[in-house]
Coordinates of C-alpha atoms and ligand atoms in Angstrom, one line a residue:
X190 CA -246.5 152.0 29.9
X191 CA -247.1 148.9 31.9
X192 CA -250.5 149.1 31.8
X193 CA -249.9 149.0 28.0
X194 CA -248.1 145.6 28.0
X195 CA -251.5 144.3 30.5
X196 CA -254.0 145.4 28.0
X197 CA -252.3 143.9 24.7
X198 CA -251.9 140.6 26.5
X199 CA -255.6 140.4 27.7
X200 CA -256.0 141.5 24.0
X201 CA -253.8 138.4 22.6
X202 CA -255.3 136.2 25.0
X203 CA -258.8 137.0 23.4
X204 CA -257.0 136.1 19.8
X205 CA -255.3 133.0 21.0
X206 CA -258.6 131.7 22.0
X207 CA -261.1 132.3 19.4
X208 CA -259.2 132.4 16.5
X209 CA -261.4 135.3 15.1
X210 CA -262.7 138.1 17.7
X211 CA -266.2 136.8 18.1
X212 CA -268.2 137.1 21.0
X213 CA -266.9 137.1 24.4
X214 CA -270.0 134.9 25.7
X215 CA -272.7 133.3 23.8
X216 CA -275.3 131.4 26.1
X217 CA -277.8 129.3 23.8
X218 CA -281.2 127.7 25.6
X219 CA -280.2 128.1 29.1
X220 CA -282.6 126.5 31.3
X221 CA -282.7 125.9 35.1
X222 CA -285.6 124.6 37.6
X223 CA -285.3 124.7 41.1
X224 CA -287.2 122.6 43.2
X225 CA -290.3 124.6 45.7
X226 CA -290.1 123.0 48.9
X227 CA -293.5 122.0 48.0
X228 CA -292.0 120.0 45.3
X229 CA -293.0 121.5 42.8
X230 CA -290.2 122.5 40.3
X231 CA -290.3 126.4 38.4
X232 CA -288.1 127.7 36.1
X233 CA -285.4 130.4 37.2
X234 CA -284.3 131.0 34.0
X235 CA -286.3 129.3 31.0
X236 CA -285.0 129.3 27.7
X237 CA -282.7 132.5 27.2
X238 CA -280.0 133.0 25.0
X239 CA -277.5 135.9 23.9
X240 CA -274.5 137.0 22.5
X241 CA -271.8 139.5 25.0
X242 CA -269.8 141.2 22.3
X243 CA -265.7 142.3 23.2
X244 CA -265.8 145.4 25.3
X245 CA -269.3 145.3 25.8
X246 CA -271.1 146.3 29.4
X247 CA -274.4 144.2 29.6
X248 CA -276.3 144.8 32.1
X249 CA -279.3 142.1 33.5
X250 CA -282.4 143.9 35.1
X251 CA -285.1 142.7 36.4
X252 CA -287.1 142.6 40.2
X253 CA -286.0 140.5 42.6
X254 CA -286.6 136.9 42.1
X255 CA -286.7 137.1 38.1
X256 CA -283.3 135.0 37.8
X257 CA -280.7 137.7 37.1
X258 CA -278.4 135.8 39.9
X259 CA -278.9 132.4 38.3
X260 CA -278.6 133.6 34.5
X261 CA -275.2 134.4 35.4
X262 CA -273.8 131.8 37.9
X263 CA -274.6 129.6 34.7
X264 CA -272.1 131.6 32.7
X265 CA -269.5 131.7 35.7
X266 CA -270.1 128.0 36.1
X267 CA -271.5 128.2 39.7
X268 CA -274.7 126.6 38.5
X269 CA -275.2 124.0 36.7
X270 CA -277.6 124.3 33.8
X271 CA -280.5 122.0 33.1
X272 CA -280.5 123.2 29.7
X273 CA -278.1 124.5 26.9
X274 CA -274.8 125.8 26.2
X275 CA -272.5 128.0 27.3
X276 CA -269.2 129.5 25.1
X277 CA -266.6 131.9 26.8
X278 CA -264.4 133.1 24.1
X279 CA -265.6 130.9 21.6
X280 CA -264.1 127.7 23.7
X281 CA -267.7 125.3 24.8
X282 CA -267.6 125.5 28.6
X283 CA -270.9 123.7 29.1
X284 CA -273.1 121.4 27.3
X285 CA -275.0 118.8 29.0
X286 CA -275.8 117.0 25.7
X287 CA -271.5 116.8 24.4
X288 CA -271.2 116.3 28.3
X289 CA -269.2 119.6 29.0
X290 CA -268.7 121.3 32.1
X291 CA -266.0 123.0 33.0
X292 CA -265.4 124.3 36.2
X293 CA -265.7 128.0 37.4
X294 CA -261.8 128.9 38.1
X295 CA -261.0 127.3 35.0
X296 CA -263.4 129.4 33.0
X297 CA -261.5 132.6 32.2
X298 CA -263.7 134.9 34.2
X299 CA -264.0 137.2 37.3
X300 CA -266.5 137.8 39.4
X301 CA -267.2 141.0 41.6
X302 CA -270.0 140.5 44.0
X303 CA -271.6 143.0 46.3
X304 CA -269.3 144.9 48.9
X305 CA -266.7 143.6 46.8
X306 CA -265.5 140.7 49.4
X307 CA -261.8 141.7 49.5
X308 CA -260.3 140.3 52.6
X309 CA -260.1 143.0 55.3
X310 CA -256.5 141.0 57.0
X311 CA -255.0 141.7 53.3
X312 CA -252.9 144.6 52.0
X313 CA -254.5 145.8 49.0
X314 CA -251.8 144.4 46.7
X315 CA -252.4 141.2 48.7
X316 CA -255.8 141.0 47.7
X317 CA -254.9 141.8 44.4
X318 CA -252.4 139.4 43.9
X319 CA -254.5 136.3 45.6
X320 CA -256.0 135.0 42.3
X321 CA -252.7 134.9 40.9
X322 CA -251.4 132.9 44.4
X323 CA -254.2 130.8 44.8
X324 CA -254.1 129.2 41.0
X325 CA -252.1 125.7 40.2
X326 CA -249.4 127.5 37.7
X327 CA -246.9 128.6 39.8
X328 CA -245.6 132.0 38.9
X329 CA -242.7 133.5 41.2
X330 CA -242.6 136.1 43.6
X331 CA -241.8 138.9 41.3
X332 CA -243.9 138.1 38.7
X333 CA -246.5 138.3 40.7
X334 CA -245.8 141.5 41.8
X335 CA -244.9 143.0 38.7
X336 CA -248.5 141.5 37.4
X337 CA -250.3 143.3 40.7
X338 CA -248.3 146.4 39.9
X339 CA -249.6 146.5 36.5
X340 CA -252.9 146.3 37.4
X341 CA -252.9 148.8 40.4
X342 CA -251.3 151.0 37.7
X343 CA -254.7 150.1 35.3
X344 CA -257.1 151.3 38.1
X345 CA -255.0 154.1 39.1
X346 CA -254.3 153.2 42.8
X347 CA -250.7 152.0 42.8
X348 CA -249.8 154.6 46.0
X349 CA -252.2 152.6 47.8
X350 CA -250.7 148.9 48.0
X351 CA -250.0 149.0 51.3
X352 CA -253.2 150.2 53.1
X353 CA -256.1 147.3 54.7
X354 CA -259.2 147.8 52.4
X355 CA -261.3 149.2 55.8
X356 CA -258.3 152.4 55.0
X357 CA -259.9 153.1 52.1
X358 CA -262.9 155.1 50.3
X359 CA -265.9 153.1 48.5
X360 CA -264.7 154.0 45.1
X361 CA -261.1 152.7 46.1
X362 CA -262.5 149.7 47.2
X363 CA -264.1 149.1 43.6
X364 CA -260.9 150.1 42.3
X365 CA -259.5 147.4 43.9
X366 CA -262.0 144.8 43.1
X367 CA -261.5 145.3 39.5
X368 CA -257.9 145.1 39.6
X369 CA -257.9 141.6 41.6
X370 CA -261.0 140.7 38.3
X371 CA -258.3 141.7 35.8
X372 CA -255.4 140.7 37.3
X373 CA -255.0 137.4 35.6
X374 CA -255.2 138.3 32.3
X375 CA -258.8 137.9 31.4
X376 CA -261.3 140.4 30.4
X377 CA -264.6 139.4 31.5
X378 CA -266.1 140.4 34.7
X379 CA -269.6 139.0 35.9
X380 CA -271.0 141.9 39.1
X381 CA -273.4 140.8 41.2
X382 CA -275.1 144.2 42.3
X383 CA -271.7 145.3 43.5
X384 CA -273.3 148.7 44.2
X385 CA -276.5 147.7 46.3
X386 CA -275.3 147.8 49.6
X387 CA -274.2 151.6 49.7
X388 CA -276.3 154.6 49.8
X389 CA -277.8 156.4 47.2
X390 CA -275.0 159.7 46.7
X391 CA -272.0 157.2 46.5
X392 CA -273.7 154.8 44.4
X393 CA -273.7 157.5 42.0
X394 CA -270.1 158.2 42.1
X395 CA -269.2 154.7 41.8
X396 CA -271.1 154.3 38.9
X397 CA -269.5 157.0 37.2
X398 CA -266.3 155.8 38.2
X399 CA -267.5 152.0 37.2
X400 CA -268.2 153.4 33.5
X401 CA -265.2 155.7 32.9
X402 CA -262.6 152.4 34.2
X403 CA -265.4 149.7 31.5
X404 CA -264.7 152.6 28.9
X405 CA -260.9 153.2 28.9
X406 CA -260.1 149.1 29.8
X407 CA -262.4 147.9 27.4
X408 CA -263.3 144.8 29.4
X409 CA -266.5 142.6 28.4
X410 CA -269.0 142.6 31.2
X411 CA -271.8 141.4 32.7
X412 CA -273.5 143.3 35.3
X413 CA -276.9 142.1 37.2
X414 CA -279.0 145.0 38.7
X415 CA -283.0 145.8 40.1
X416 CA -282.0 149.1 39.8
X417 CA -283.0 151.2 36.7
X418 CA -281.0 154.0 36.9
X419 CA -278.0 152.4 37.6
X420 CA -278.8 150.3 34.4
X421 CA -279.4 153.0 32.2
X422 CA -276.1 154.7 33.8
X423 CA -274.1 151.9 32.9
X424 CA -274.8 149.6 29.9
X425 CA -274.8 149.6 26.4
X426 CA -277.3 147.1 26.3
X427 CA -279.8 146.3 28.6
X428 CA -281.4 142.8 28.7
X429 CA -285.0 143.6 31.0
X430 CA -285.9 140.0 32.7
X431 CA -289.3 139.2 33.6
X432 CA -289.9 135.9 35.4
X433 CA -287.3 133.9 33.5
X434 CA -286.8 135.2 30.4
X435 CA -285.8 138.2 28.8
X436 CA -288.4 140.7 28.3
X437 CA -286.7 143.2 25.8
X438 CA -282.8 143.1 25.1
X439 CA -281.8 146.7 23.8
X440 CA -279.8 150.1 24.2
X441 CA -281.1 152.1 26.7
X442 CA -282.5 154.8 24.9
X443 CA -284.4 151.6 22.9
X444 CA -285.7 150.3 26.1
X445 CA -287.1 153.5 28.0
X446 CA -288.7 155.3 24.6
X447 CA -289.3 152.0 22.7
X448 CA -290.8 149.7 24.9
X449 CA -292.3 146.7 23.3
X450 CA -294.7 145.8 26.5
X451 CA -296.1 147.9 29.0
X452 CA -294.0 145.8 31.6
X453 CA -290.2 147.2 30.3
X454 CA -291.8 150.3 29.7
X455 CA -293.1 150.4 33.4
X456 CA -289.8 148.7 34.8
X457 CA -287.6 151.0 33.1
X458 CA -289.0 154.5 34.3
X459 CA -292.3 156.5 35.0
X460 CA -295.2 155.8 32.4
X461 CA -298.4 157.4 32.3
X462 CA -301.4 154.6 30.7
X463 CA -304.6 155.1 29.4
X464 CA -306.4 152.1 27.7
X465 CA -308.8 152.4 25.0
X466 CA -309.0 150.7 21.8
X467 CA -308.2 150.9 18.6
X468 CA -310.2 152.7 15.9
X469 CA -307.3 152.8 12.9
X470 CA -304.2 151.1 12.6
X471 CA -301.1 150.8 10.5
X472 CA -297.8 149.1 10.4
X473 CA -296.5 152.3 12.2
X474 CA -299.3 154.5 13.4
X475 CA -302.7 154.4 15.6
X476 CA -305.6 156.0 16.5
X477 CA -307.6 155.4 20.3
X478 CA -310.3 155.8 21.7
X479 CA -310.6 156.4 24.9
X480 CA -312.6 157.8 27.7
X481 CA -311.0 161.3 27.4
X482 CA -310.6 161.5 23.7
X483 CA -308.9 160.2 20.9
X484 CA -305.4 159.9 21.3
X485 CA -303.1 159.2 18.4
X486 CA -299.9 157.3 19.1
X487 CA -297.1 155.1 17.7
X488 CA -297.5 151.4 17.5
X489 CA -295.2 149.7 20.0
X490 CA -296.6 146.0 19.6
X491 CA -297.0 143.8 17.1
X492 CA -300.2 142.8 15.2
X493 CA -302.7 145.6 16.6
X494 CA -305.9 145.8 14.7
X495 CA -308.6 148.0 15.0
X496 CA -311.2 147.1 17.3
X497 CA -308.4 145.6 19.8
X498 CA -308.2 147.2 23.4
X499 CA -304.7 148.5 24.2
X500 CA -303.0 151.2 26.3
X501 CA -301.7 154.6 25.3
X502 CA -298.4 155.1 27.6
X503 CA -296.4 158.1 27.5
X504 CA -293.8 159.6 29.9
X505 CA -293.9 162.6 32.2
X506 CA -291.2 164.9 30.7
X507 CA -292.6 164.0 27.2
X508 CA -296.1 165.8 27.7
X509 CA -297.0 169.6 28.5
X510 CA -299.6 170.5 31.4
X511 CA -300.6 173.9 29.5
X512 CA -304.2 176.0 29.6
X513 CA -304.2 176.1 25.9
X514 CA -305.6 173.2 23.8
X515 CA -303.7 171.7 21.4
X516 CA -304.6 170.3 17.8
X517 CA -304.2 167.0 18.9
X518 CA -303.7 164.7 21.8
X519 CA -305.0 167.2 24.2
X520 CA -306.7 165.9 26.9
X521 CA -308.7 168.3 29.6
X522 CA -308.6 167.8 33.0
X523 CA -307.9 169.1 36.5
X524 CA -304.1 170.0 38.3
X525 CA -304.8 168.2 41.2
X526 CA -301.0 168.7 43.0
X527 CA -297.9 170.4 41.8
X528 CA -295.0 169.6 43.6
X529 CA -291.9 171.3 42.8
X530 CA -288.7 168.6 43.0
X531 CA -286.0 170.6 41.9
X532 CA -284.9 170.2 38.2
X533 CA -289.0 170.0 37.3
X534 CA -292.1 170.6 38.6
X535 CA -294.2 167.6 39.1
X536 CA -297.7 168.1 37.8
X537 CA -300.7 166.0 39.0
X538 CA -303.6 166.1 36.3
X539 CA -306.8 164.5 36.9
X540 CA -308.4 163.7 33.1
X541 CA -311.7 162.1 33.7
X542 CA -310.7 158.6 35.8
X543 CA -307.4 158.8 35.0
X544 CA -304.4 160.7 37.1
X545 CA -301.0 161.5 35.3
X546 CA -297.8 163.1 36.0
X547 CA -296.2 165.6 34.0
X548 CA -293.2 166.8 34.5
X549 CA -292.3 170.6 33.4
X550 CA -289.3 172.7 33.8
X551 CA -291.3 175.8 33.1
X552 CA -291.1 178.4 35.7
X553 CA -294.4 179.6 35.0
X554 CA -296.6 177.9 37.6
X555 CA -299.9 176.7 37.3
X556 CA -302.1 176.5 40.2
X557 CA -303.7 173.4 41.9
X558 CA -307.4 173.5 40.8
X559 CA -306.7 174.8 37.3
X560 CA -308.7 173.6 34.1
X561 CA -305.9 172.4 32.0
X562 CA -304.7 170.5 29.1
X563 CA -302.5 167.6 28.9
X564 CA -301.0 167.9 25.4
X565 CA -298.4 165.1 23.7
X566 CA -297.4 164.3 20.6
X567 CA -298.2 161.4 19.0
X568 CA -294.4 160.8 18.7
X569 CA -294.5 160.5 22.2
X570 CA -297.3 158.1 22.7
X571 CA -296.8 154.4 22.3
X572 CA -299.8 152.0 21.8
X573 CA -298.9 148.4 23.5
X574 CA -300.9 145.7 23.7
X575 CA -303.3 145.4 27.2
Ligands
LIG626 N1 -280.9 127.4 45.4 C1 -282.2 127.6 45.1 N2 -283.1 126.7 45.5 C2 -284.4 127.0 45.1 N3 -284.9 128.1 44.5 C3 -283.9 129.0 44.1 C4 -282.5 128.8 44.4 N4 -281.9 129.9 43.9 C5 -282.8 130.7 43.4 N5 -284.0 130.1 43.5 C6 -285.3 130.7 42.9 O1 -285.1 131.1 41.6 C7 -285.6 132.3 41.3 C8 -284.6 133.2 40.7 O2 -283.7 133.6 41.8 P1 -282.4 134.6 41.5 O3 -281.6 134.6 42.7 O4 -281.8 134.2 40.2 O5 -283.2 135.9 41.3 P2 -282.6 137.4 41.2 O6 -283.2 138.0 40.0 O7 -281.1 137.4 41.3 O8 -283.3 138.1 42.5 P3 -282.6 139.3 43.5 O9 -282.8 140.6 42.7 O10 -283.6 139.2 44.6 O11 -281.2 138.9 43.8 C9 -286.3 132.8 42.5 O12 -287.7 132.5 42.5 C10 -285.6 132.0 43.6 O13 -286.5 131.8 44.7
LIG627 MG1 -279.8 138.2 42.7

């Protein structure tokens, strides 16, 4: 029941600090330039606010270079902002214009970066415990230890206090990284692609593992990734960065099937594209035409009129590689390669210029060569802007 007493007091802590349970973070405007060597100056991050909610996983992606690693040093007060303001639990922590800027160890927040850094000469219950050593209140001996007790007993890893962490499994590892994060009371963890430096099978597990331990603490995070899957895996809110800025903040379900921009929608999985333009339009709804037929389709940007080129995108498991032709959306072509991978078959159709890949999890088999017909619904087609 220890663990109990830990969580209610990261819980009061929240209280204490805010008054009422808003958000855990709220960034407004945050700006920062770097200087090229050239001298030139570009913006890392350029103008992005948000709000992280109590208990809420966020997770930055983005391709490497589009300021996920600077968006949150700002919030753990590593960089300094050129622009705007940032609140941790309601309290202002920076604000160049009220001349605010408070310093990261005193900002109420952990960081995990990748591999974890736990220091390899420390017990486990030493590394844990070195946040709580290593700050100016001085707490005794046993408090200490009762506090790294607790929070070995959160991760589930108590047997293992006494082992070095190159004794111990990847997953134990993160175990113990989180435990050192929550250790001193606070809830809000900033990761650095903790994950990126081991292979693909573990990754997995540890990403399970990473969202069971977010779900039962309950601890607000922030969690910077380039990798979708792991994205997907983990948040409930994805915020997709392109050069800067945030692209489209959503679920993940909102981001793969509602895309606002052929960029996320790309970015965030497999899309098949076919441009054409527009021949009717409503609020909701669109017609195309395009070199293999009209295609019908679900408007994904804003303002489309007809007459306006655009591109009809639709994923691989969404459409049907079939020798019949359908009412709508079907679009003839040639299987050009089936490769099977497993869980589906991955379907190669040439349609006029244009080459997509359908996925099927048919057994039936269609051979390379075959006349086909690529059918989708049109609630499966989204028309975004060129
Ligand atoms: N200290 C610095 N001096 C100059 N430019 C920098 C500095 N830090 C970052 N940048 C530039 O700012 C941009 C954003 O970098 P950042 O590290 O935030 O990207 P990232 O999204 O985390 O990329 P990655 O996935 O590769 O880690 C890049 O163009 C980078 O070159
Ligand atoms: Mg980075």
């Amino acid at each position: 029941m220890k663990s109990m007493t830990m969580e209610k007091s990261v819980a009061k802590q929240q209280k204490d600090g805010s008054g009422a349970p808003g958000p855990v973070v709220r960034a407004s405007g945050l700006k920062k330039y770097f200087r090229r060597v050239d001298g030139t100056e570009a913006a890392a991050v350029n103008d992005v606010s948000f709000e992280l909610q109590q208990g809420e996983f966020m997770v930055l992606l983005g391709p490497s270079g589009c300021g996920k690693t600077t968006l949150l040093r700002m919030v753990a007060g590593l960089e300094v902002p050129d622009e705007g303001t940032v609140e941790i639990d309601g309290r202002t922590v920076f604000s160049r214009e009220e001349g605010i800027s408070v310093p990261p160890e005193r900002r109420q927040i952990n960081m995990i970066f990748q591999s974890y850094a736990l220091w390899p000469h420390m017990t486990v219950a030493q590394n844990v415990g070195y946040p709580l050593r290593s700050r100016s209140e001085k707490l005794s001996q046993s408090e200490i230890a009762e506090r790294v007790a607790n929070a070995l007993d959160l991760v589930h890893i108590r047997e293992l206090s006494g082992q070095y962490p190159d004794q111990m499994s990847g997953g134990q590892q993160q175990r113990v990284a989180l435990a050192r994060a929550l250790v001193s009371g606070t809830n809000l963890v900033l990761f650095d692609e903790p994950l990126s430096n081991v292979d693909a099978h573990v990754r997995e597990q540890l990403r399970s593992e990473l969202v069971h331990m977010q779900r039962d603490l309950g601890f607000s995070a922030i969690y910077v990734t380039h990798d979708q899957q792991e994205a997907m895996g983990l948040a409930h809110r994805i915020a997709v960065m392109r050069t800067g800025e945030f692209a489209q903040v959503g679920s993940p379900r909102e981001v793969y099937h509602e895309a606002t921009s052929r960029y996320v929608a790309n970015f965030v999985g497999v899309s098949n594209e076919l441009p054409g333009r527009i021949t009717s339009v409503n609020a909701d709804d669109g017609v195309l035409d395009t070199a293999v037929g009209s295609v019908a389709g679900r408007v994904g940007s804003d303002l489309l009129a007809a007459g306006d080129a655009v591109t009809a995108l639709f994923r691989p498991e969404r459409a049907s590689v079939s020798m019949l032709q359908g009412k709508q959306n079907s679009l003839p072509g040639v299987i050009e390669a089936a490769l099977f991978l497993g869980p589906h078959t991955e379907y190669e159709v040439q349609c006029g210029d244009h080459r997509f890949r359908i996925w099927e999890n048919d057994i039936a088999q269609l051979e390379v060569g075959a006349q086909v017909f690529v059918n989708i619904s049109p609630d499966d087609v989204r028309l975004l802007a060129s």
